[in-house]
PDB file of C-alpha atoms in Angstrom:
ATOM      1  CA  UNK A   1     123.200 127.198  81.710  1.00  0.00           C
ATOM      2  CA  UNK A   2     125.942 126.833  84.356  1.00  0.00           C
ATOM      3  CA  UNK A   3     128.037 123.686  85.762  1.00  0.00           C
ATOM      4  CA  UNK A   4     125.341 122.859  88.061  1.00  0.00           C
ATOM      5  CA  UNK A   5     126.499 123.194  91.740  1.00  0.00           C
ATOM      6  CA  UNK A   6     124.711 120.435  94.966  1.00  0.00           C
ATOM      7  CA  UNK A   7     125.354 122.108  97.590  1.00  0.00           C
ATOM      8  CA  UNK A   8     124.307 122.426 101.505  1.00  0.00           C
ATOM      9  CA  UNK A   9     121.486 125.705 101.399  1.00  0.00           C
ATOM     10  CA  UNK A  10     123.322 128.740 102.098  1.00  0.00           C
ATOM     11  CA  UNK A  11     122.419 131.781 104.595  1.00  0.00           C
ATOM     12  CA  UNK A  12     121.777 133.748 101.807  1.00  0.00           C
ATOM     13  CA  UNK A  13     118.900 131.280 100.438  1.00  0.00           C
ATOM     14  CA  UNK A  14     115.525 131.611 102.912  1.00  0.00           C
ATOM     15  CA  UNK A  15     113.156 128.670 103.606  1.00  0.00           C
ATOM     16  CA  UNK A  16     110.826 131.020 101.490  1.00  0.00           C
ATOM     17  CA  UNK A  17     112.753 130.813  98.531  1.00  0.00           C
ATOM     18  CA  UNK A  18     112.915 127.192  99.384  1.00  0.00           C
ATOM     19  CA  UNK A  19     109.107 127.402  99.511  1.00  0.00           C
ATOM     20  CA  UNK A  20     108.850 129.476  96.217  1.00  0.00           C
ATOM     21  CA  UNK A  21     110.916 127.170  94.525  1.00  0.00           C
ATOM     22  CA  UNK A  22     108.760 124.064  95.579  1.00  0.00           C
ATOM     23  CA  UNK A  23     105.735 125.499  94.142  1.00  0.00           C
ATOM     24  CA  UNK A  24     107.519 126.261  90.437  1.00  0.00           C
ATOM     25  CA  UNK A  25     108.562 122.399  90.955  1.00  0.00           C
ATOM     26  CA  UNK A  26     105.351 121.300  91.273  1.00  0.00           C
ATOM     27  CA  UNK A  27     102.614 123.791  89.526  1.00  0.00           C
ATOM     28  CA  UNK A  28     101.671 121.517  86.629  1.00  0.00           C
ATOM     29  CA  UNK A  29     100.663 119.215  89.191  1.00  0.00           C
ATOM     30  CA  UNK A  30      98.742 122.027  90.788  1.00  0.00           C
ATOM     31  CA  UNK A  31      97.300 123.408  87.817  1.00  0.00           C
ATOM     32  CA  UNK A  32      95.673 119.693  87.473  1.00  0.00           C
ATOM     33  CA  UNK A  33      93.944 120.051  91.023  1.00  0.00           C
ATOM     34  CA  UNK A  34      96.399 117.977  92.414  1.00  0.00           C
ATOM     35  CA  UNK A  35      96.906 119.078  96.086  1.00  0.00           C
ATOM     36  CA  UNK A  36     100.670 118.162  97.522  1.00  0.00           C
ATOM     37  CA  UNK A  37     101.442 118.854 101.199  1.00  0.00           C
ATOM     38  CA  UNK A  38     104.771 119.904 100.782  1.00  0.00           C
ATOM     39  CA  UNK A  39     104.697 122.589  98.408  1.00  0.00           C
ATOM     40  CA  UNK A  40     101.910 124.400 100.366  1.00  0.00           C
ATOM     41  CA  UNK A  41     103.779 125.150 103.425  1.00  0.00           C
ATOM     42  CA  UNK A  42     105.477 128.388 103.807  1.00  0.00           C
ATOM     43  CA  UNK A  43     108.624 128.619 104.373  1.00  0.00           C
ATOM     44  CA  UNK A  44     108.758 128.502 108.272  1.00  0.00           C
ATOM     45  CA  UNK A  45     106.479 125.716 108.487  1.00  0.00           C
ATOM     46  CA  UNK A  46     109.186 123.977 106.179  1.00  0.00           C
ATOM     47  CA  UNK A  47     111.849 125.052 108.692  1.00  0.00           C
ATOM     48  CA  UNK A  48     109.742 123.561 111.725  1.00  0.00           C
ATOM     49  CA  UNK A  49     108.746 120.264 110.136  1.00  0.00           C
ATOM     50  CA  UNK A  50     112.885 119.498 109.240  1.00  0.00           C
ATOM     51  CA  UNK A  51     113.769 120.390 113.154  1.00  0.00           C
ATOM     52  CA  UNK A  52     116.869 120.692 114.855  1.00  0.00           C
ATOM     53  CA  UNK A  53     118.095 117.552 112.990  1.00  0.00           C
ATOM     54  CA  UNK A  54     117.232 118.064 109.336  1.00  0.00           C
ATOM     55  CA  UNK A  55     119.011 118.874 106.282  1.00  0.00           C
ATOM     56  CA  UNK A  56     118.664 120.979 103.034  1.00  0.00           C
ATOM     57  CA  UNK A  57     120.563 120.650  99.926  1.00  0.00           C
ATOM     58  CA  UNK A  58     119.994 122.891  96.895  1.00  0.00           C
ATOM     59  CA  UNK A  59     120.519 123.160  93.494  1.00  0.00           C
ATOM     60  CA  UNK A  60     122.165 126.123  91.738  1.00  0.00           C
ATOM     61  CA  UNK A  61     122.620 127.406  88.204  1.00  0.00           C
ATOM     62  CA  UNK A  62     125.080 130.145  89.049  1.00  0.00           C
ATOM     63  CA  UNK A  63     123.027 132.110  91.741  1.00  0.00           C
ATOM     64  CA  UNK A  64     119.797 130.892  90.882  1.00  0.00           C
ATOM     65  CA  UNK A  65     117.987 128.041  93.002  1.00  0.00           C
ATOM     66  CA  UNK A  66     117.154 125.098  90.465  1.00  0.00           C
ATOM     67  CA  UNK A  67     116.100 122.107  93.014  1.00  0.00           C
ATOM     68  CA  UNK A  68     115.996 120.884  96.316  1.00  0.00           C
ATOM     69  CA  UNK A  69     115.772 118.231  98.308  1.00  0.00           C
ATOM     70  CA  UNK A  70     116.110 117.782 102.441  1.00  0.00           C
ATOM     71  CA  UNK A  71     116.004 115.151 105.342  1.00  0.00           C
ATOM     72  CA  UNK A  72     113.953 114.919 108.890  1.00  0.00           C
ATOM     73  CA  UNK A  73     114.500 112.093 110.907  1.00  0.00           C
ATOM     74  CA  UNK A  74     112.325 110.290 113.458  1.00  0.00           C
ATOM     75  CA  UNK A  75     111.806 106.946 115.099  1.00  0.00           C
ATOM     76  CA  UNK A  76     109.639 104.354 113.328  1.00  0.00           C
ATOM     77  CA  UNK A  77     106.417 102.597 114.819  1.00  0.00           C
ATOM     78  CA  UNK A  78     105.287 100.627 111.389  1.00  0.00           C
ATOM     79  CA  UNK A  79     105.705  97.164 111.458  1.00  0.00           C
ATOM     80  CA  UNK A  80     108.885  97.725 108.272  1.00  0.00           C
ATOM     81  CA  UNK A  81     110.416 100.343 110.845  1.00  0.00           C
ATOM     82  CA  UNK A  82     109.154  99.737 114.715  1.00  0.00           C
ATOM     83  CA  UNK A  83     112.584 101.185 117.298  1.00  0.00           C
ATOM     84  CA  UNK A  84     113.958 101.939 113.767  1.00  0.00           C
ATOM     85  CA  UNK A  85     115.563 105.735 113.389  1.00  0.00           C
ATOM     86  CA  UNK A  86     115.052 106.259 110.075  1.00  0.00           C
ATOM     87  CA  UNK A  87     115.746 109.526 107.582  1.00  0.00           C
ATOM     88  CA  UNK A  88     112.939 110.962 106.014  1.00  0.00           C
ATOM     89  CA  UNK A  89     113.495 112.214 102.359  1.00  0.00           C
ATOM     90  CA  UNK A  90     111.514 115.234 101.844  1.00  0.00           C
ATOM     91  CA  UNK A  91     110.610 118.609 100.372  1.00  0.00           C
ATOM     92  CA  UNK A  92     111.539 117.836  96.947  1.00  0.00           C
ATOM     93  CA  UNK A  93     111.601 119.384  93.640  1.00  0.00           C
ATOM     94  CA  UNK A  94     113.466 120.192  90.360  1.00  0.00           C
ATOM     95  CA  UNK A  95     112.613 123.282  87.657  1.00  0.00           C
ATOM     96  CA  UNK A  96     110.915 121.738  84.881  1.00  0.00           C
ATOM     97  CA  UNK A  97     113.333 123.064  82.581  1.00  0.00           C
ATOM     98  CA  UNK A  98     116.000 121.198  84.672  1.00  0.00           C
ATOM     99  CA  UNK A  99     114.571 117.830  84.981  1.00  0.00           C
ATOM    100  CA  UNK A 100     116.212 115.098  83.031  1.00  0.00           C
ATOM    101  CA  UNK A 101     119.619 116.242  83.441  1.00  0.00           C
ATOM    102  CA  UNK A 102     120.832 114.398  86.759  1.00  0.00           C
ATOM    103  CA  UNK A 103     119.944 117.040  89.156  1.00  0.00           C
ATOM    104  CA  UNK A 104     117.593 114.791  91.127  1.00  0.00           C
ATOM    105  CA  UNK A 105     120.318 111.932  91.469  1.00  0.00           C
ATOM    106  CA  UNK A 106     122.812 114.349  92.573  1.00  0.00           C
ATOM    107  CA  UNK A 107     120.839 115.463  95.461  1.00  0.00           C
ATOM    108  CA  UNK A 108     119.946 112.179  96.348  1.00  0.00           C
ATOM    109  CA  UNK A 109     123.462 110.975  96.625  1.00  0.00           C
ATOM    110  CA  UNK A 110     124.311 114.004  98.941  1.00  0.00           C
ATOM    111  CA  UNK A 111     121.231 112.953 100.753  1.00  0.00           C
ATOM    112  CA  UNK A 112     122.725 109.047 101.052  1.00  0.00           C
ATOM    113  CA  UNK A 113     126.296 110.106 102.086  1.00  0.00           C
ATOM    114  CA  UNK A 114     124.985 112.151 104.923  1.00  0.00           C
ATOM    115  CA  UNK A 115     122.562 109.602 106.044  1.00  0.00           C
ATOM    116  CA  UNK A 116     125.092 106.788 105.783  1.00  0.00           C
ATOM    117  CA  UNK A 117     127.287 108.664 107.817  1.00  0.00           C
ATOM    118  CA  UNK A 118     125.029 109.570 110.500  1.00  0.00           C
ATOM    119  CA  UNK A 119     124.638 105.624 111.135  1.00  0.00           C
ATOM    120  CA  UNK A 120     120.900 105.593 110.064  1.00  0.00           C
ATOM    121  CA  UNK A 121     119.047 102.052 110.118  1.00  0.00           C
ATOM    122  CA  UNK A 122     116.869 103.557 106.702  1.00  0.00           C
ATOM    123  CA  UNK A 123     115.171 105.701 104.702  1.00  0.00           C
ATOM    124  CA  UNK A 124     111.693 106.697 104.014  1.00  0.00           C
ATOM    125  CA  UNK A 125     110.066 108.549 102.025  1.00  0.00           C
ATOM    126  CA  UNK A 126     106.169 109.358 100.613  1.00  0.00           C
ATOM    127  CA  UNK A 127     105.127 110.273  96.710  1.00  0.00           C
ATOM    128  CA  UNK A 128     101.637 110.261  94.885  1.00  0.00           C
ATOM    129  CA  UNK A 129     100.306 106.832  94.286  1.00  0.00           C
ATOM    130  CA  UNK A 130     100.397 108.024  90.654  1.00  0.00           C
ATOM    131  CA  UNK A 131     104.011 109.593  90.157  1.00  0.00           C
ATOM    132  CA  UNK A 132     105.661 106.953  88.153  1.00  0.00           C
ATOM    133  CA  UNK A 133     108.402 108.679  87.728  1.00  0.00           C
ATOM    134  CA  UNK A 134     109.507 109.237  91.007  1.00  0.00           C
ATOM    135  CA  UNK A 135     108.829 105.684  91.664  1.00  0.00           C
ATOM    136  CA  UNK A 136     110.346 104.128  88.719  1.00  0.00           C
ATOM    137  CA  UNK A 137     114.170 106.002  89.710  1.00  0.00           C
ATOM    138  CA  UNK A 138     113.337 105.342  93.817  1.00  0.00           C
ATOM    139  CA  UNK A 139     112.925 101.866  92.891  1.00  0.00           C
ATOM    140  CA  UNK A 140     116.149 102.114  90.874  1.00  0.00           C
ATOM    141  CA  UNK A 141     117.770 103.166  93.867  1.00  0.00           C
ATOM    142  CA  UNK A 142     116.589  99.904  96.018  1.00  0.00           C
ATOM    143  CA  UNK A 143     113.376 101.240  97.860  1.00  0.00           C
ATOM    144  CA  UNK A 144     110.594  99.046  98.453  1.00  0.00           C
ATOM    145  CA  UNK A 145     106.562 100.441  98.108  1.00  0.00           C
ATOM    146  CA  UNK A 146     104.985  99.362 101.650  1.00  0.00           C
ATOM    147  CA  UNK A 147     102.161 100.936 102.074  1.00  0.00           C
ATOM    148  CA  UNK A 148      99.107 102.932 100.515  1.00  0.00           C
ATOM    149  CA  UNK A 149      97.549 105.368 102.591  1.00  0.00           C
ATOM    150  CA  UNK A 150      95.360 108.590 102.123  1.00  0.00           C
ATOM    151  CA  UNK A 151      96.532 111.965 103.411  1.00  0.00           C
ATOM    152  CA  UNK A 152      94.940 115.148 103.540  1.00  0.00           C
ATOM    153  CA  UNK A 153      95.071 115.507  99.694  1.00  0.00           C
ATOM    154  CA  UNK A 154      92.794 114.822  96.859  1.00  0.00           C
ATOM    155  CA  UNK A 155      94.860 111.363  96.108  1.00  0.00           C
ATOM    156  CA  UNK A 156      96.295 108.444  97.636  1.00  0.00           C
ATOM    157  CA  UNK A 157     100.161 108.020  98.522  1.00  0.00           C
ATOM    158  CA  UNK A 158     102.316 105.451  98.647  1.00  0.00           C
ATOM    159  CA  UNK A 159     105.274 105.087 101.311  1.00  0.00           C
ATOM    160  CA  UNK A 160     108.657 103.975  99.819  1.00  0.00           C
ATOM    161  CA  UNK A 161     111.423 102.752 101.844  1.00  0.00           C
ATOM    162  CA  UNK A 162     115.228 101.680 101.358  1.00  0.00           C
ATOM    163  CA  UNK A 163     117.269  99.773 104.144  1.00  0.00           C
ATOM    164  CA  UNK A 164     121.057 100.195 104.494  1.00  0.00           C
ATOM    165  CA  UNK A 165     121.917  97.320 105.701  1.00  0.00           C
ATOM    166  CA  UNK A 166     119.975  95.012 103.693  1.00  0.00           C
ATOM    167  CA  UNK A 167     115.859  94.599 103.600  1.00  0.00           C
ATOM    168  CA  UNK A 168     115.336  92.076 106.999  1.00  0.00           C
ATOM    169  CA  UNK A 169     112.004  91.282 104.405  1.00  0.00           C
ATOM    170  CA  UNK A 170     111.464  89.261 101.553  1.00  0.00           C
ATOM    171  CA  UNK A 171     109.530  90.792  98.363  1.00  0.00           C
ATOM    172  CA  UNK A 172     106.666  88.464  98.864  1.00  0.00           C
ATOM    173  CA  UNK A 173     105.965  89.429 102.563  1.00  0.00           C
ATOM    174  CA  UNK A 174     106.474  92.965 101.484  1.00  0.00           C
ATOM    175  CA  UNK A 175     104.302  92.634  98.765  1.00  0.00           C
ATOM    176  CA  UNK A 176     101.675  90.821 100.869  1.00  0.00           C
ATOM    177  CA  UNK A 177     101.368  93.888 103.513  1.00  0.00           C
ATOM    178  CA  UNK A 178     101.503  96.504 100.871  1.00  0.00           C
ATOM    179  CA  UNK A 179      98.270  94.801  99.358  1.00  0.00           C
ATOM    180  CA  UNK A 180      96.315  94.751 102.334  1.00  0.00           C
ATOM    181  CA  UNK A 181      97.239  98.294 103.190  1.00  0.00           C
ATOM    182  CA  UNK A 182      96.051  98.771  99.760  1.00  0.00           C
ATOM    183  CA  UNK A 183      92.093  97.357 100.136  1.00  0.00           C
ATOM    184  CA  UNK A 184      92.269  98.579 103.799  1.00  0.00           C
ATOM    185  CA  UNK A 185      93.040 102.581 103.127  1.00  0.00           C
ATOM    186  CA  UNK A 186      91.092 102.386  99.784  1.00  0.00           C
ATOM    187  CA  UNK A 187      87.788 100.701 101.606  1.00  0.00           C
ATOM    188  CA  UNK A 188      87.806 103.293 104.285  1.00  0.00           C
ATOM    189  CA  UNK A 189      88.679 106.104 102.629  1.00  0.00           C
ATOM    190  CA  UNK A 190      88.393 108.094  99.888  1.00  0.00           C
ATOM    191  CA  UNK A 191      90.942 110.469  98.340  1.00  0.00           C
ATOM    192  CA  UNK A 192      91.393 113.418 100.561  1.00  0.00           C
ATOM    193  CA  UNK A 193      90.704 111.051 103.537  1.00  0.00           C
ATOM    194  CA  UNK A 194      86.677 111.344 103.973  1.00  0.00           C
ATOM    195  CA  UNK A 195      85.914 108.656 105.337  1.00  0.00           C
ATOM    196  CA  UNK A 196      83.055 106.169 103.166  1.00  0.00           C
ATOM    197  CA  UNK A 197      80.726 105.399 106.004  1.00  0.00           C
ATOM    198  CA  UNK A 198      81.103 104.897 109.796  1.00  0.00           C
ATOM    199  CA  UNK A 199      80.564 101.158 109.257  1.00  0.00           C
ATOM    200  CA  UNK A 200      82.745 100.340 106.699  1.00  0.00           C
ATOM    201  CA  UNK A 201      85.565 102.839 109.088  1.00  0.00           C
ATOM    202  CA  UNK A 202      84.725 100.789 111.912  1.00  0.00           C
ATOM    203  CA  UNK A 203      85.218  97.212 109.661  1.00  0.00           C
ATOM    204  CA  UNK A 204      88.804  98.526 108.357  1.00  0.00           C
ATOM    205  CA  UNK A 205      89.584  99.535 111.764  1.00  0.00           C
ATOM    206  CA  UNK A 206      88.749  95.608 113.215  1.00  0.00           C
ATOM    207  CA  UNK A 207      90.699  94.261 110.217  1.00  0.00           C
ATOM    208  CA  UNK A 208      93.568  96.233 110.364  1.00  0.00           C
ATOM    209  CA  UNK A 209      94.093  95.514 114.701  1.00  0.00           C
ATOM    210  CA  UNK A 210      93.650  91.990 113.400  1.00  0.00           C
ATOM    211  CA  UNK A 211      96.397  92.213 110.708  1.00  0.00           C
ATOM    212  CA  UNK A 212      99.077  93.887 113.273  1.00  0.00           C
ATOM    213  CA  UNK A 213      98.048  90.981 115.236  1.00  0.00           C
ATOM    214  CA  UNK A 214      98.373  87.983 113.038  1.00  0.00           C
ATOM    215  CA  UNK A 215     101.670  89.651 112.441  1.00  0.00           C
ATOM    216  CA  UNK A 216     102.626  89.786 115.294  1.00  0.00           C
ATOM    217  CA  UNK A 217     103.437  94.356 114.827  1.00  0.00           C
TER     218      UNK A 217
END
């Protein structure tokens, strides 16, 4: 193994190697049945989604592409980032055989010092309700869990955010919303989103207006 080099992704380094990489990352999950957005999208689709505005670092073991991780950005509408522009971390992965080794800290500090410096309000990202492990070293890092809620996948997700000039929330209130995002997305949905009954949709709709209400969204 090489000195590992972070680096912004080269010319010579496609969105489809990008893509190829992703799926490596990610195949024991796969192999499990466990669908993940991300690593299904070819490589043009992964070019679209980051826009104009987004960012790609890799990771490189001489020549070869190890990891990856890259930004979008977009303005928030949730009641933790409403007028909020706020960096999205996304499209994420590490080699097996390279995990454990600080790869994945490396690339998000790159990630940080180029938000930071772009005057972003926060960062947000999303990760399977049950990968501990990325949650365990986000939480590390100072993110928060706010919400549960059920993509087009065979699991629920949780949304994980990190504010750079201080959280404007306390735990408890954080706490408090993540919980009833938590009975509302799991009463109305299943995993994969399919919806449990029209009823019960209609219910979770009514108590969720009332919620943004209450607090004031």
């Amino acid at each position: 193994m090489n000195e590992i080099k972070i680096i912004e992704k080269p010319e010579w380094i496609s969105w489809d190697d990008i893509h190829q990489l992703l799926l490596e990352a990610h195949k024991d999950n796969i192999k499990k049945g466990i669908i993940l957005s991300y690593p299904q999208m070819p490589g043009e689709k992964i070019k679209e989604t980051l826009g104009e505005e987004g960012h790609c670092w890799v990771a490189l073991d001489g020549d070869k592409l190890v990891g990856t991780h890259s930004v979008s950005f977009f303005t928030g509408n949730k009641w933790w980032n409403k007028g909020k522009r706020v960096a999205h971390g996304c499209f994420t992965g590490i080699l097996k055989e390279y995990q454990g080794i600080g790869i994945l800290d490396e690339l998000h500090e790159k990630y940080h010092e180029y938000v930071s410096a772009k005057g972003i309000d926060m960062t947000q990202g999303d990760t399977a309700e049950n990968n501990r492990i990325m949650r365990r070293v986000l939480e590390k890092k100072g993110y928060k869990t706010v919400e549960l809620f059920a993509p087009s996948t065979d699991h629920y997700s949780v949304r994980i955010v990190r504010w750079y000039n201080g959280c404007p929330f306390t735990d408890k209130y954080i706490n408090r919303r993540f919980k009833i995002s938590e009975k509302l997305t799991r009463w109305r949905y299943k995993p994969g989103k399919e919806e449990r009954s029209v009823i019960i949709s209609f219910f979770c709709r009514v108590a969720n207006y009332l919620t943004k209400k209450y607090y004031r969204d």
